[in-house]
PDB file of N, CA and C in Angstrom:
ATOM      1  N   MET O   1       1.466 -20.562  18.166  1.00 87.00           N
ATOM      2  CA  MET O   1       1.903 -20.676  16.782  1.00 87.00           C
ATOM      3  C   MET O   1       3.419 -20.788  16.723  1.00 87.00           C
ATOM      4  N   GLU O   2       3.851 -21.579  15.788  1.00 93.00           N
ATOM      5  CA  GLU O   2       5.281 -21.705  15.548  1.00 93.00           C
ATOM      6  C   GLU O   2       5.789 -20.453  14.827  1.00 93.00           C
ATOM      7  N   PRO O   3       6.947 -19.943  15.222  1.00 92.00           N
ATOM      8  CA  PRO O   3       7.514 -18.803  14.496  1.00 92.00           C
ATOM      9  C   PRO O   3       7.839 -19.188  13.056  1.00 92.00           C
ATOM     10  N   ALA O   4       7.659 -18.259  12.170  1.00 90.00           N
ATOM     11  CA  ALA O   4       7.972 -18.492  10.758  1.00 90.00           C
ATOM     12  C   ALA O   4       9.426 -18.122  10.487  1.00 90.00           C
ATOM     13  N   THR O   5      10.025 -18.806   9.554  1.00 94.00           N
ATOM     14  CA  THR O   5      11.377 -18.485   9.122  1.00 94.00           C
ATOM     15  C   THR O   5      11.292 -17.430   8.037  1.00 94.00           C
ATOM     16  N   VAL O   6      12.074 -16.380   8.166  1.00 89.00           N
ATOM     17  CA  VAL O   6      12.119 -15.316   7.165  1.00 89.00           C
ATOM     18  C   VAL O   6      13.194 -15.678   6.149  1.00 89.00           C
ATOM     19  N   ASP O   7      12.780 -15.866   4.906  1.00 92.00           N
ATOM     20  CA  ASP O   7      13.728 -16.198   3.844  1.00 92.00           C
ATOM     21  C   ASP O   7      14.337 -14.948   3.222  1.00 92.00           C
ATOM     22  N   VAL O   8      13.502 -13.922   3.038  1.00 86.00           N
ATOM     23  CA  VAL O   8      13.950 -12.673   2.433  1.00 86.00           C
ATOM     24  C   VAL O   8      13.297 -11.530   3.207  1.00 86.00           C
ATOM     25  N   ARG O   9      14.097 -10.600   3.656  1.00 88.00           N
ATOM     26  CA  ARG O   9      13.574  -9.442   4.372  1.00 88.00           C
ATOM     27  C   ARG O   9      13.380  -8.308   3.366  1.00 88.00           C
ATOM     28  N   LEU O  10      12.133  -7.852   3.227  1.00 89.00           N
ATOM     29  CA  LEU O  10      11.807  -6.765   2.306  1.00 89.00           C
ATOM     30  C   LEU O  10      11.669  -5.482   3.107  1.00 89.00           C
ATOM     31  N   THR O  11      12.463  -4.479   2.748  1.00 87.00           N
ATOM     32  CA  THR O  11      12.423  -3.218   3.477  1.00 87.00           C
ATOM     33  C   THR O  11      11.998  -2.050   2.595  1.00 87.00           C
ATOM     34  N   GLY O  12      11.967  -2.275   1.296  1.00 89.00           N
ATOM     35  CA  GLY O  12      11.573  -1.234   0.343  1.00 89.00           C
ATOM     36  C   GLY O  12      12.684  -0.975  -0.642  1.00 89.00           C
ATOM     37  N   GLY O  13      12.292  -0.744  -1.877  1.00 91.00           N
ATOM     38  CA  GLY O  13      13.253  -0.495  -2.937  1.00 91.00           C
ATOM     39  C   GLY O  13      13.613  -1.736  -3.735  1.00 91.00           C
ATOM     40  N   GLU O  14      13.271  -2.906  -3.218  1.00 94.00           N
ATOM     41  CA  GLU O  14      13.563  -4.128  -3.956  1.00 94.00           C
ATOM     42  C   GLU O  14      12.588  -4.270  -5.130  1.00 94.00           C
ATOM     43  N   THR O  15      13.092  -4.865  -6.194  1.00 94.00           N
ATOM     44  CA  THR O  15      12.254  -5.217  -7.339  1.00 94.00           C
ATOM     45  C   THR O  15      12.523  -6.683  -7.634  1.00 94.00           C
ATOM     46  N   PHE O  16      11.467  -7.435  -7.871  1.00 91.00           N
ATOM     47  CA  PHE O  16      11.649  -8.845  -8.180  1.00 91.00           C
ATOM     48  C   PHE O  16      10.598  -9.299  -9.175  1.00 91.00           C
ATOM     49  N   ALA O  17      10.887 -10.404  -9.843  1.00 94.00           N
ATOM     50  CA  ALA O  17       9.995 -10.940 -10.861  1.00 94.00           C
ATOM     51  C   ALA O  17       8.913 -11.789 -10.207  1.00 94.00           C
ATOM     52  N   THR O  18       7.689 -11.672 -10.732  1.00 92.00           N
ATOM     53  CA  THR O  18       6.574 -12.517 -10.310  1.00 92.00           C
ATOM     54  C   THR O  18       5.841 -12.980 -11.566  1.00 92.00           C
ATOM     55  N   ALA O  19       4.908 -13.883 -11.405  1.00 91.00           N
ATOM     56  CA  ALA O  19       4.096 -14.329 -12.538  1.00 91.00           C
ATOM     57  C   ALA O  19       3.269 -13.181 -13.098  1.00 91.00           C
ATOM     58  N   ALA O  20       3.004 -12.165 -12.281  1.00 86.00           N
ATOM     59  CA  ALA O  20       2.231 -10.997 -12.720  1.00 86.00           C
ATOM     60  C   ALA O  20       3.120  -9.900 -13.280  1.00 86.00           C
ATOM     61  N   GLY O  21       4.413 -10.158 -13.396  1.00 92.00           N
ATOM     62  CA  GLY O  21       5.349  -9.160 -13.900  1.00 92.00           C
ATOM     63  C   GLY O  21       6.219  -8.625 -12.782  1.00 92.00           C
ATOM     64  N   PRO O  22       7.076  -7.651 -13.103  1.00 95.00           N
ATOM     65  CA  PRO O  22       7.961  -7.111 -12.088  1.00 95.00           C
ATOM     66  C   PRO O  22       7.169  -6.440 -10.966  1.00 95.00           C
ATOM     67  N   THR O  23       7.711  -6.558  -9.755  1.00 96.00           N
ATOM     68  CA  THR O  23       7.066  -6.000  -8.582  1.00 96.00           C
ATOM     69  C   THR O  23       8.063  -5.132  -7.834  1.00 96.00           C
ATOM     70  N   GLU O  24       7.615  -3.944  -7.448  1.00 97.00           N
ATOM     71  CA  GLU O  24       8.442  -3.033  -6.663  1.00 97.00           C
ATOM     72  C   GLU O  24       7.932  -3.038  -5.229  1.00 97.00           C
ATOM     73  N   VAL O  25       8.815  -3.220  -4.279  1.00 96.00           N
ATOM     74  CA  VAL O  25       8.469  -3.137  -2.866  1.00 96.00           C
ATOM     75  C   VAL O  25       8.613  -1.681  -2.447  1.00 96.00           C
ATOM     76  N   VAL O  26       7.522  -1.119  -1.908  1.00 97.00           N
ATOM     77  CA  VAL O  26       7.489   0.297  -1.528  1.00 97.00           C
ATOM     78  C   VAL O  26       7.353   0.392  -0.010  1.00 97.00           C
ATOM     79  N   PRO O  27       8.307   1.044   0.664  1.00 96.00           N
ATOM     80  CA  PRO O  27       8.155   1.204   2.109  1.00 96.00           C
ATOM     81  C   PRO O  27       6.976   2.133   2.402  1.00 96.00           C
ATOM     82  N   THR O  28       6.062   1.683   3.265  1.00 96.00           N
ATOM     83  CA  THR O  28       4.883   2.480   3.605  1.00 96.00           C
ATOM     84  C   THR O  28       4.649   2.435   5.119  1.00 96.00           C
ATOM     85  N   PRO O  29       5.600   2.959   5.896  1.00 95.00           N
ATOM     86  CA  PRO O  29       5.417   2.962   7.349  1.00 95.00           C
ATOM     87  C   PRO O  29       4.260   3.869   7.759  1.00 95.00           C
ATOM     88  N   GLY O  30       3.808   3.672   8.960  1.00 93.00           N
ATOM     89  CA  GLY O  30       2.695   4.450   9.505  1.00 93.00           C
ATOM     90  C   GLY O  30       1.749   3.521  10.224  1.00 93.00           C
ATOM     91  N   HIS O  31       1.206   2.548   9.481  1.00 92.00           N
ATOM     92  CA  HIS O  31       0.369   1.521  10.106  1.00 92.00           C
ATOM     93  C   HIS O  31       1.223   0.712  11.081  1.00 92.00           C
ATOM     94  N   SER O  32       2.449   0.433  10.651  1.00 91.00           N
ATOM     95  CA  SER O  32       3.460  -0.181  11.498  1.00 91.00           C
ATOM     96  C   SER O  32       4.811   0.295  10.972  1.00 91.00           C
ATOM     97  N   PRO O  33       5.853   0.284  11.806  1.00 90.00           N
ATOM     98  CA  PRO O  33       7.146   0.839  11.372  1.00 90.00           C
ATOM     99  C   PRO O  33       7.744   0.190  10.131  1.00 90.00           C
ATOM    100  N   GLY O  34       7.654  -1.121   9.960  1.00 90.00           N
ATOM    101  CA  GLY O  34       8.282  -1.791   8.823  1.00 90.00           C
ATOM    102  C   GLY O  34       7.332  -2.149   7.698  1.00 90.00           C
ATOM    103  N   HIS O  35       6.161  -1.530   7.672  1.00 93.00           N
ATOM    104  CA  HIS O  35       5.147  -1.880   6.680  1.00 93.00           C
ATOM    105  C   HIS O  35       5.636  -1.606   5.260  1.00 93.00           C
ATOM    106  N   VAL O  36       5.312  -2.513   4.337  1.00 95.00           N
ATOM    107  CA  VAL O  36       5.617  -2.326   2.917  1.00 95.00           C
ATOM    108  C   VAL O  36       4.380  -2.642   2.081  1.00 95.00           C
ATOM    109  N   SER O  37       4.336  -2.038   0.906  1.00 96.00           N
ATOM    110  CA  SER O  37       3.301  -2.318  -0.080  1.00 96.00           C
ATOM    111  C   SER O  37       3.993  -2.833  -1.338  1.00 96.00           C
ATOM    112  N   ALA O  38       3.221  -3.410  -2.266  1.00 96.00           N
ATOM    113  CA  ALA O  38       3.779  -3.935  -3.514  1.00 96.00           C
ATOM    114  C   ALA O  38       3.113  -3.251  -4.697  1.00 96.00           C
ATOM    115  N   TYR O  39       3.926  -2.800  -5.642  1.00 97.00           N
ATOM    116  CA  TYR O  39       3.429  -2.123  -6.837  1.00 97.00           C
ATOM    117  C   TYR O  39       3.821  -2.943  -8.060  1.00 97.00           C
ATOM    118  N   PHE O  40       2.824  -3.228  -8.896  1.00 97.00           N
ATOM    119  CA  PHE O  40       3.015  -3.972 -10.137  1.00 97.00           C
ATOM    120  C   PHE O  40       2.846  -2.982 -11.294  1.00 97.00           C
ATOM    121  N   PRO O  41       3.936  -2.358 -11.769  1.00 97.00           N
ATOM    122  CA  PRO O  41       3.802  -1.296 -12.771  1.00 97.00           C
ATOM    123  C   PRO O  41       3.162  -1.741 -14.078  1.00 97.00           C
ATOM    124  N   GLY O  42       3.431  -2.951 -14.539  1.00 95.00           N
ATOM    125  CA  GLY O  42       2.860  -3.429 -15.802  1.00 95.00           C
ATOM    126  C   GLY O  42       1.343  -3.530 -15.765  1.00 95.00           C
ATOM    127  N   ALA O  43       0.789  -3.734 -14.581  1.00 95.00           N
ATOM    128  CA  ALA O  43      -0.656  -3.858 -14.416  1.00 95.00           C
ATOM    129  C   ALA O  43      -1.274  -2.616 -13.772  1.00 95.00           C
ATOM    130  N   GLU O  44      -0.430  -1.630 -13.444  1.00 96.00           N
ATOM    131  CA  GLU O  44      -0.882  -0.438 -12.713  1.00 96.00           C
ATOM    132  C   GLU O  44      -1.680  -0.850 -11.470  1.00 96.00           C
ATOM    133  N   LEU O  45      -1.147  -1.856 -10.774  1.00 96.00           N
ATOM    134  CA  LEU O  45      -1.810  -2.437  -9.615  1.00 96.00           C
ATOM    135  C   LEU O  45      -0.998  -2.181  -8.359  1.00 96.00           C
ATOM    136  N   LEU O  46      -1.666  -1.743  -7.313  1.00 97.00           N
ATOM    137  CA  LEU O  46      -1.053  -1.531  -6.017  1.00 97.00           C
ATOM    138  C   LEU O  46      -1.664  -2.492  -5.016  1.00 97.00           C
ATOM    139  N   VAL O  47      -0.822  -3.248  -4.327  1.00 96.00           N
ATOM    140  CA  VAL O  47      -1.260  -4.044  -3.190  1.00 96.00           C
ATOM    141  C   VAL O  47      -0.787  -3.258  -1.972  1.00 96.00           C
ATOM    142  N   SER O  48      -1.706  -2.509  -1.394  1.00 96.00           N
ATOM    143  CA  SER O  48      -1.338  -1.582  -0.320  1.00 96.00           C
ATOM    144  C   SER O  48      -1.216  -2.263   1.029  1.00 96.00           C
ATOM    145  N   ALA O  49      -1.660  -3.511   1.097  1.00 92.00           N
ATOM    146  CA  ALA O  49      -1.672  -4.250   2.366  1.00 92.00           C
ATOM    147  C   ALA O  49      -2.512  -3.479   3.375  1.00 92.00           C
ATOM    148  N   ASP O  50      -1.943  -3.096   4.524  1.00 93.00           N
ATOM    149  CA  ASP O  50      -2.708  -2.380   5.546  1.00 93.00           C
ATOM    150  C   ASP O  50      -2.480  -0.870   5.505  1.00 93.00           C
ATOM    151  N   ALA O  51      -1.795  -0.367   4.480  1.00 94.00           N
ATOM    152  CA  ALA O  51      -1.539   1.071   4.392  1.00 94.00           C
ATOM    153  C   ALA O  51      -2.808   1.857   4.083  1.00 94.00           C
ATOM    154  N   LEU O  52      -3.790   1.195   3.444  1.00 95.00           N
ATOM    155  CA  LEU O  52      -5.043   1.839   3.053  1.00 95.00           C
ATOM    156  C   LEU O  52      -6.205   0.928   3.395  1.00 95.00           C
ATOM    157  N   THR O  53      -7.401   1.487   3.387  1.00 93.00           N
ATOM    158  CA  THR O  53      -8.606   0.708   3.639  1.00 93.00           C
ATOM    159  C   THR O  53      -9.634   0.983   2.555  1.00 93.00           C
ATOM    160  N   VAL O  54     -10.607   0.090   2.482  1.00 92.00           N
ATOM    161  CA  VAL O  54     -11.752   0.260   1.594  1.00 92.00           C
ATOM    162  C   VAL O  54     -12.996   0.298   2.470  1.00 92.00           C
ATOM    163  N   ALA O  55     -13.868   1.281   2.217  1.00 90.00           N
ATOM    164  CA  ALA O  55     -15.136   1.375   2.939  1.00 90.00           C
ATOM    165  C   ALA O  55     -16.236   1.670   1.937  1.00 90.00           C
ATOM    166  N   ASP O  56     -17.314   0.921   2.026  1.00 90.00           N
ATOM    167  CA  ASP O  56     -18.459   1.086   1.119  1.00 90.00           C
ATOM    168  C   ASP O  56     -18.040   1.058  -0.346  1.00 90.00           C
ATOM    169  N   GLY O  57     -17.079   0.181  -0.659  1.00 90.00           N
ATOM    170  CA  GLY O  57     -16.638   0.011  -2.034  1.00 90.00           C
ATOM    171  C   GLY O  57     -15.732   1.108  -2.568  1.00 90.00           C
ATOM    172  N   GLU O  58     -15.289   2.011  -1.699  1.00 92.00           N
ATOM    173  CA  GLU O  58     -14.433   3.130  -2.107  1.00 92.00           C
ATOM    174  C   GLU O  58     -13.099   3.071  -1.379  1.00 92.00           C
ATOM    175  N   LEU O  59     -12.035   3.553  -2.019  1.00 93.00           N
ATOM    176  CA  LEU O  59     -10.741   3.655  -1.357  1.00 93.00           C
ATOM    177  C   LEU O  59     -10.851   4.765  -0.318  1.00 93.00           C
ATOM    178  N   ALA O  60     -10.833   4.367   0.954  1.00 89.00           N
ATOM    179  CA  ALA O  60     -11.139   5.289   2.038  1.00 89.00           C
ATOM    180  C   ALA O  60      -9.901   5.904   2.677  1.00 89.00           C
ATOM    181  N   GLY O  61      -8.764   5.347   2.452  1.00 88.00           N
ATOM    182  CA  GLY O  61      -7.547   5.917   3.007  1.00 88.00           C
ATOM    183  C   GLY O  61      -7.062   5.198   4.239  1.00 88.00           C
ATOM    184  N   VAL O  62      -6.364   5.941   5.069  1.00 90.00           N
ATOM    185  CA  VAL O  62      -5.718   5.424   6.267  1.00 90.00           C
ATOM    186  C   VAL O  62      -6.756   5.266   7.371  1.00 90.00           C
ATOM    187  N   SER O  63      -6.629   4.205   8.145  1.00 88.00           N
ATOM    188  CA  SER O  63      -7.518   3.970   9.274  1.00 88.00           C
ATOM    189  C   SER O  63      -6.887   4.586  10.527  1.00 88.00           C
ATOM    190  N   PRO O  64      -7.358   5.758  10.973  1.00 88.00           N
ATOM    191  CA  PRO O  64      -6.718   6.432  12.115  1.00 88.00           C
ATOM    192  C   PRO O  64      -6.677   5.586  13.385  1.00 88.00           C
ATOM    193  N   GLU O  65      -7.731   4.820  13.631  1.00 88.00           N
ATOM    194  CA  GLU O  65      -7.767   4.029  14.856  1.00 88.00           C
ATOM    195  C   GLU O  65      -6.813   2.831  14.827  1.00 88.00           C
ATOM    196  N   MET O  66      -6.325   2.465  13.658  1.00 89.00           N
ATOM    197  CA  MET O  66      -5.406   1.333  13.526  1.00 89.00           C
ATOM    198  C   MET O  66      -4.004   1.781  13.091  1.00 89.00           C
ATOM    199  N   THR O  67      -3.752   3.086  13.143  1.00 91.00           N
ATOM    200  CA  THR O  67      -2.490   3.636  12.645  1.00 91.00           C
ATOM    201  C   THR O  67      -1.818   4.464  13.738  1.00 91.00           C
ATOM    202  N   PRO O  68      -0.776   3.943  14.357  1.00 92.00           N
ATOM    203  CA  PRO O  68      -0.134   4.662  15.447  1.00 92.00           C
ATOM    204  C   PRO O  68       0.589   5.945  15.017  1.00 92.00           C
ATOM    205  N   ASP O  69       1.017   6.028  13.747  1.00 95.00           N
ATOM    206  CA  ASP O  69       1.735   7.210  13.272  1.00 95.00           C
ATOM    207  C   ASP O  69       1.035   7.739  12.020  1.00 95.00           C
ATOM    208  N   LEU O  70      -0.008   8.523  12.238  1.00 93.00           N
ATOM    209  CA  LEU O  70      -0.856   8.995  11.141  1.00 93.00           C
ATOM    210  C   LEU O  70      -0.101   9.896  10.163  1.00 93.00           C
ATOM    211  N   ASP O  71       0.757  10.784  10.670  1.00 94.00           N
ATOM    212  CA  ASP O  71       1.506  11.675   9.774  1.00 94.00           C
ATOM    213  C   ASP O  71       2.398  10.879   8.823  1.00 94.00           C
ATOM    214  N   THR O  72       3.094   9.889   9.365  1.00 95.00           N
ATOM    215  CA  THR O  72       3.960   9.052   8.529  1.00 95.00           C
ATOM    216  C   THR O  72       3.131   8.242   7.543  1.00 95.00           C
ATOM    217  N   ALA O  73       1.974   7.765   7.981  1.00 94.00           N
ATOM    218  CA  ALA O  73       1.097   6.991   7.090  1.00 94.00           C
ATOM    219  C   ALA O  73       0.647   7.842   5.905  1.00 94.00           C
ATOM    220  N   LEU O  74       0.313   9.100   6.145  1.00 95.00           N
ATOM    221  CA  LEU O  74      -0.110   9.983   5.050  1.00 95.00           C
ATOM    222  C   LEU O  74       1.062  10.311   4.128  1.00 95.00           C
ATOM    223  N   GLU O  75       2.271  10.416   4.682  1.00 95.00           N
ATOM    224  CA  GLU O  75       3.460  10.594   3.842  1.00 95.00           C
ATOM    225  C   GLU O  75       3.650   9.363   2.946  1.00 95.00           C
ATOM    226  N   SER O  76       3.380   8.185   3.497  1.00 96.00           N
ATOM    227  CA  SER O  76       3.484   6.956   2.714  1.00 96.00           C
ATOM    228  C   SER O  76       2.473   6.938   1.572  1.00 96.00           C
ATOM    229  N   VAL O  77       1.267   7.435   1.819  1.00 95.00           N
ATOM    230  CA  VAL O  77       0.256   7.508   0.758  1.00 95.00           C
ATOM    231  C   VAL O  77       0.746   8.435  -0.350  1.00 95.00           C
ATOM    232  N   ALA O  78       1.400   9.531   0.010  1.00 96.00           N
ATOM    233  CA  ALA O  78       1.949  10.447  -1.000  1.00 96.00           C
ATOM    234  C   ALA O  78       3.008   9.748  -1.849  1.00 96.00           C
ATOM    235  N   VAL O  79       3.816   8.892  -1.238  1.00 96.00           N
ATOM    236  CA  VAL O  79       4.818   8.125  -1.981  1.00 96.00           C
ATOM    237  C   VAL O  79       4.124   7.179  -2.959  1.00 96.00           C
ATOM    238  N   LEU O  80       3.051   6.537  -2.524  1.00 97.00           N
ATOM    239  CA  LEU O  80       2.294   5.646  -3.410  1.00 97.00           C
ATOM    240  C   LEU O  80       1.665   6.414  -4.564  1.00 97.00           C
ATOM    241  N   ALA O  81       1.243   7.641  -4.303  1.00 96.00           N
ATOM    242  CA  ALA O  81       0.594   8.466  -5.331  1.00 96.00           C
ATOM    243  C   ALA O  81       1.561   8.861  -6.447  1.00 96.00           C
ATOM    244  N   ASP O  82       2.859   8.692  -6.240  1.00 96.00           N
ATOM    245  CA  ASP O  82       3.857   8.989  -7.278  1.00 96.00           C
ATOM    246  C   ASP O  82       3.895   7.914  -8.359  1.00 96.00           C
ATOM    247  N   ARG O  83       3.133   6.859  -8.183  1.00 97.00           N
ATOM    248  CA  ARG O  83       3.118   5.762  -9.139  1.00 97.00           C
ATOM    249  C   ARG O  83       1.840   5.797  -9.971  1.00 97.00           C
ATOM    250  N   ASP O  84       1.887   5.191 -11.151  1.00 97.00           N
ATOM    251  CA  ASP O  84       0.708   5.100 -12.010  1.00 97.00           C
ATOM    252  C   ASP O  84      -0.129   3.920 -11.557  1.00 97.00           C
ATOM    253  N   VAL O  85      -1.156   4.198 -10.763  1.00 97.00           N
ATOM    254  CA  VAL O  85      -2.002   3.160 -10.183  1.00 97.00           C
ATOM    255  C   VAL O  85      -3.418   3.299 -10.728  1.00 97.00           C
ATOM    256  N   ALA O  86      -3.984   2.212 -11.194  1.00 97.00           N
ATOM    257  CA  ALA O  86      -5.372   2.196 -11.660  1.00 97.00           C
ATOM    258  C   ALA O  86      -6.262   1.393 -10.717  1.00 97.00           C
ATOM    259  N   GLU O  87      -5.666   0.394 -10.033  1.00 96.00           N
ATOM    260  CA  GLU O  87      -6.431  -0.481  -9.139  1.00 96.00           C
ATOM    261  C   GLU O  87      -5.637  -0.697  -7.856  1.00 96.00           C
ATOM    262  N   THR O  88      -6.370  -0.841  -6.757  1.00 96.00           N
ATOM    263  CA  THR O  88      -5.733  -1.033  -5.460  1.00 96.00           C
ATOM    264  C   THR O  88      -6.364  -2.220  -4.740  1.00 96.00           C
ATOM    265  N   VAL O  89      -5.513  -3.030  -4.118  1.00 96.00           N
ATOM    266  CA  VAL O  89      -5.968  -4.130  -3.275  1.00 96.00           C
ATOM    267  C   VAL O  89      -5.528  -3.828  -1.852  1.00 96.00           C
ATOM    268  N   CYS O  90      -6.495  -3.786  -0.943  1.00 94.00           N
ATOM    269  CA  CYS O  90      -6.228  -3.578   0.479  1.00 94.00           C
ATOM    270  C   CYS O  90      -6.505  -4.881   1.200  1.00 94.00           C
ATOM    271  N   PHE O  91      -5.700  -5.195   2.207  1.00 87.00           N
ATOM    272  CA  PHE O  91      -5.914  -6.452   2.934  1.00 87.00           C
ATOM    273  C   PHE O  91      -7.250  -6.452   3.659  1.00 87.00           C
ATOM    274  N   HIS O  92      -7.699  -5.312   4.121  1.00 77.00           N
ATOM    275  CA  HIS O  92      -8.994  -5.213   4.800  1.00 77.00           C
ATOM    276  C   HIS O  92      -9.924  -4.386   3.919  1.00 77.00           C
ATOM    277  N   GLY O  93     -10.689  -5.027   3.088  1.00 75.00           N
ATOM    278  CA  GLY O  93     -11.610  -4.304   2.237  1.00 75.00           C
ATOM    279  C   GLY O  93     -11.616  -4.767   0.813  1.00 75.00           C
ATOM    280  N   GLY O  94     -10.531  -5.375   0.379  1.00 88.00           N
ATOM    281  CA  GLY O  94     -10.522  -5.939  -0.953  1.00 88.00           C
ATOM    282  C   GLY O  94     -10.036  -5.030  -2.050  1.00 88.00           C
ATOM    283  N   HIS O  95     -10.574  -5.243  -3.238  1.00 93.00           N
ATOM    284  CA  HIS O  95     -10.126  -4.625  -4.487  1.00 93.00           C
ATOM    285  C   HIS O  95     -11.029  -3.472  -4.889  1.00 93.00           C
ATOM    286  N   VAL O  96     -10.420  -2.371  -5.323  1.00 94.00           N
ATOM    287  CA  VAL O  96     -11.185  -1.241  -5.857  1.00 94.00           C
ATOM    288  C   VAL O  96     -10.497  -0.728  -7.116  1.00 94.00           C
ATOM    289  N   GLU O  97     -11.298  -0.208  -8.020  1.00 94.00           N
ATOM    290  CA  GLU O  97     -10.746   0.441  -9.204  1.00 94.00           C
ATOM    291  C   GLU O  97     -10.554   1.909  -8.880  1.00 94.00           C
ATOM    292  N   ALA O  98      -9.527   2.170  -8.107  1.00 92.00           N
ATOM    293  CA  ALA O  98      -9.146   3.526  -7.706  1.00 92.00           C
ATOM    294  C   ALA O  98      -7.638   3.532  -7.587  1.00 92.00           C
ATOM    295  N   GLY O  99      -7.025   4.645  -7.959  1.00 92.00           N
ATOM    296  CA  GLY O  99      -5.578   4.682  -7.947  1.00 92.00           C
ATOM    297  C   GLY O  99      -5.007   6.042  -7.683  1.00 92.00           C
ATOM    298  N   THR O 100      -4.122   6.477  -8.573  1.00 94.00           N
ATOM    299  CA  THR O 100      -3.298   7.651  -8.364  1.00 94.00           C
ATOM    300  C   THR O 100      -4.101   8.878  -7.955  1.00 94.00           C
ATOM    301  N   GLU O 101      -5.166   9.182  -8.663  1.00 96.00           N
ATOM    302  CA  GLU O 101      -5.954  10.381  -8.345  1.00 96.00           C
ATOM    303  C   GLU O 101      -6.513  10.326  -6.930  1.00 96.00           C
ATOM    304  N   ARG O 102      -7.055   9.186  -6.544  1.00 95.00           N
ATOM    305  CA  ARG O 102      -7.607   9.047  -5.191  1.00 95.00           C
ATOM    306  C   ARG O 102      -6.487   9.055  -4.147  1.00 95.00           C
ATOM    307  N   LEU O 103      -5.346   8.452  -4.452  1.00 96.00           N
ATOM    308  CA  LEU O 103      -4.211   8.475  -3.541  1.00 96.00           C
ATOM    309  C   LEU O 103      -3.761   9.920  -3.289  1.00 96.00           C
ATOM    310  N   GLU O 104      -3.730  10.726  -4.340  1.00 95.00           N
ATOM    311  CA  GLU O 104      -3.357  12.138  -4.187  1.00 95.00           C
ATOM    312  C   GLU O 104      -4.350  12.864  -3.284  1.00 95.00           C
ATOM    313  N   GLU O 105      -5.644  12.577  -3.427  1.00 94.00           N
ATOM    314  CA  GLU O 105      -6.652  13.191  -2.565  1.00 94.00           C
ATOM    315  C   GLU O 105      -6.451  12.800  -1.108  1.00 94.00           C
ATOM    316  N   ILE O 106      -6.195  11.539  -0.870  1.00 93.00           N
ATOM    317  CA  ILE O 106      -5.997  11.054   0.501  1.00 93.00           C
ATOM    318  C   ILE O 106      -4.759  11.688   1.111  1.00 93.00           C
ATOM    319  N   ALA O 107      -3.665  11.713   0.349  1.00 93.00           N
ATOM    320  CA  ALA O 107      -2.418  12.294   0.842  1.00 93.00           C
ATOM    321  C   ALA O 107      -2.568  13.785   1.150  1.00 93.00           C
ATOM    322  N   GLY O 108      -3.458  14.448   0.414  1.00 90.00           N
ATOM    323  CA  GLY O 108      -3.682  15.875   0.620  1.00 90.00           C
ATOM    324  C   GLY O 108      -4.631  16.171   1.773  1.00 90.00           C
ATOM    325  N   GLY O 109      -5.123  15.127   2.434  1.00 73.00           N
ATOM    326  CA  GLY O 109      -5.958  15.336   3.595  1.00 73.00           C
ATOM    327  C   GLY O 109      -7.448  15.209   3.349  1.00 73.00           C
ATOM    328  N   GLU O 110      -7.859  14.791   2.174  1.00 63.00           N
ATOM    329  CA  GLU O 110      -9.300  14.640   1.892  1.00 63.00           C
ATOM    330  C   GLU O 110      -9.827  13.289   2.238  1.00 63.00           C
TER     331      GLU O 110
END
């Protein structure tokens, strides 16, 4: 594969406009050191990317077998839980109507 050119490096804390409204880039290391998620506050939507998984139609949390730094990953989930989230999209598992309350449970070790 040809290497891709990076136009903008997102590290967390950036906010930018999208067709879906403003988007906040949230650093969520754990799955990988530079991992980020995207939060759309106007839609209460979280695109967690690989920070979370969905299993059997439920927000299942962090995948221990795919997460080299589990403690940091759970800290990242706690950071996500500080936002008003109603729906979550995970890259592996799809869309679920689960948000802040479930994120708090996952971050607390459940």
